XYZ file of C-alpha atoms in Angstrom:
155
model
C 120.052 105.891 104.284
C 119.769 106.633 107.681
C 116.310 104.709 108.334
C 117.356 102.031 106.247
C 120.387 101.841 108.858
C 118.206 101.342 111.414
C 115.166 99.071 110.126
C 118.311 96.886 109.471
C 119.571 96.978 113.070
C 116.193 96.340 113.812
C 115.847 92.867 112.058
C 118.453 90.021 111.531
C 115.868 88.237 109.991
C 115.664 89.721 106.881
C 118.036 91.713 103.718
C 117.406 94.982 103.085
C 118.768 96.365 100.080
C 119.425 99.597 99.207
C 118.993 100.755 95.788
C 119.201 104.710 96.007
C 121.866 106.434 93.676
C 124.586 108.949 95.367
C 123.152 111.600 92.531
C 119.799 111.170 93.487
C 118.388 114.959 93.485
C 117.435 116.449 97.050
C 114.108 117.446 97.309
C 112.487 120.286 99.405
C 110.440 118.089 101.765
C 110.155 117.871 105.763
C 113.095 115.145 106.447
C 111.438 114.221 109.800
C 108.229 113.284 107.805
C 109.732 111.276 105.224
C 111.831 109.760 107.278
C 108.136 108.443 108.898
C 106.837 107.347 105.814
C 110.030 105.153 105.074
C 110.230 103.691 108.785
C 106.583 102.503 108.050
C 107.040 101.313 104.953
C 110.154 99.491 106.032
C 108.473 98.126 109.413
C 105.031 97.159 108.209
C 107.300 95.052 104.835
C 109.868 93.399 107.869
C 106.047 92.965 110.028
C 104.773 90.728 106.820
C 107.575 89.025 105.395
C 108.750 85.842 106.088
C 112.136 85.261 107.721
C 115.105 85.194 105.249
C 112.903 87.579 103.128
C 114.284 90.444 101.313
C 113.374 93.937 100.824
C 114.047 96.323 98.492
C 114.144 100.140 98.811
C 115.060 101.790 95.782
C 114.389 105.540 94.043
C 114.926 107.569 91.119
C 114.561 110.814 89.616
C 111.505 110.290 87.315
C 111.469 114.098 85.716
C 112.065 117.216 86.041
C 110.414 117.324 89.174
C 109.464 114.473 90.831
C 111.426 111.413 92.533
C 109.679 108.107 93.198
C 111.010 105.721 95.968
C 109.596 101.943 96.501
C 109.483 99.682 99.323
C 109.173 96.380 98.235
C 108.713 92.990 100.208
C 108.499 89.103 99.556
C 105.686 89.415 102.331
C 102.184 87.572 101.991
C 100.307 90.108 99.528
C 97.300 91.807 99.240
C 94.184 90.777 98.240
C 93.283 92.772 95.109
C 90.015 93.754 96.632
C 91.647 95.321 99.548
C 94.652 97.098 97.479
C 92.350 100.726 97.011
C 91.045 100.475 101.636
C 94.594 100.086 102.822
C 95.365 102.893 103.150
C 92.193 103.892 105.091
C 91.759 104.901 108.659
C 91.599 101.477 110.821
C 91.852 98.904 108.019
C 93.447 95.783 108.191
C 93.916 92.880 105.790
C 92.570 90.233 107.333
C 94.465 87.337 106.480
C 94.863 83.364 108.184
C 98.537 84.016 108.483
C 99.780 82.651 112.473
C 101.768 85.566 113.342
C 100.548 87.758 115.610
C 101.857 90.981 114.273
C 99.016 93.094 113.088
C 98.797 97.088 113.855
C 96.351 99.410 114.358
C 95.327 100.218 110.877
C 96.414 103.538 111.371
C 100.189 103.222 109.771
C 99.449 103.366 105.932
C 96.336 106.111 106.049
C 98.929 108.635 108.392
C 101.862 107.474 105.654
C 98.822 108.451 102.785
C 98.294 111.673 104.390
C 102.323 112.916 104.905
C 102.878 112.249 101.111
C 99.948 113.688 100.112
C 98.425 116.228 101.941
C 101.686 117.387 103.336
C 104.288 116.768 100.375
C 101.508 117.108 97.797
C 102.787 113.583 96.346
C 100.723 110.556 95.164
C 101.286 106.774 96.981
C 100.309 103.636 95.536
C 99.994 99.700 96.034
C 101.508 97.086 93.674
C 100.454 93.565 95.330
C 100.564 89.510 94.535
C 98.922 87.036 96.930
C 101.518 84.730 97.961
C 104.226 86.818 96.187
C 104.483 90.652 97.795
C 103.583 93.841 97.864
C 105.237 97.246 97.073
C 104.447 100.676 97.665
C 105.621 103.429 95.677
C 106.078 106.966 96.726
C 106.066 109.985 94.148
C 107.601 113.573 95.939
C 107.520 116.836 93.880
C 110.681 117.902 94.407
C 109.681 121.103 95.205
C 106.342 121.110 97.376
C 103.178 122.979 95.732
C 102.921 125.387 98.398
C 106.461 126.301 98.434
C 105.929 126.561 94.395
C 103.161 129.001 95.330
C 104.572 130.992 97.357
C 107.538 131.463 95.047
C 105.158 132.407 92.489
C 103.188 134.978 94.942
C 106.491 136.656 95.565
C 107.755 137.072 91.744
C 104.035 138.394 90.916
């Protein structure tokens, strides 16, 4: 809630809706870092959607133990070719849109690496030229290496 707070202070340009359920299970994860991986999420969907555009954060428990959390946008898209690279060090859609708002290509490979090598969670890319693009975020609710170490001190 509280990054969604303040990516909508940040923008008057766009709605932001917030979809997360007061029940949602809390997970064992690093707040500071998944706060991160929202605030990019959130900026780089405000960054490449037009103005009046909404977006859409919503989650859910999906088992046992896992949530899943998407940030969705009625941005420009992704090319389908370029849906597996961006979330590689330094790339960058290219695209002919005007606005001058492109990063560093370093936003989406750091966000890859807190969810996964960090949370030990997957993160993936739905996208449609022309329509949006959302990125979903799967957390184990309880990290591996805390489930490890649990498991080293009950042996």
């Amino acid at each position: 809630k509280k990054v969604v707070m303040i990516q909508r202070q940040a923008t008057n340009k766009h709605t932001i809706i917030h979809d997360v359920p007061e029940d949602l299970p809390k997970i064992i994860a690093d707040e500071d870092k998944v706060d991160q991986i929202l605030t990019n999420l959130l900026s780089n969907a405000i960054k490449y959607s037009p103005n009046g555009g909404e977006i859409r954060v919503k989650a859910w428990e999906e088992d046992a133990d896992h949530i899943i959390f998407y940030v969705s946008d009625q941005g420009m898209g992704i090319p389908k070719e370029h849906l597996t690279k961006v979330f590689e060090k330094f790339h960058r859609v290219d695209n002919t849109d005007t606005r001058k708002q492109y990063g560093t290509g370093l936003g989406l490979y750091l966000v890859k690496h807190l969810v996964e090598a960090i949370h030990g969670g997957q993160i993936w890319v739905e996208s449609e030229v022309g329509v949006g693009s959302t990125f979903y975020v799967r957390l184990p609710k309880v990290p591996p290496a805390v489930k490890e170490g649990k498991e080293q001190v009950e042996k």
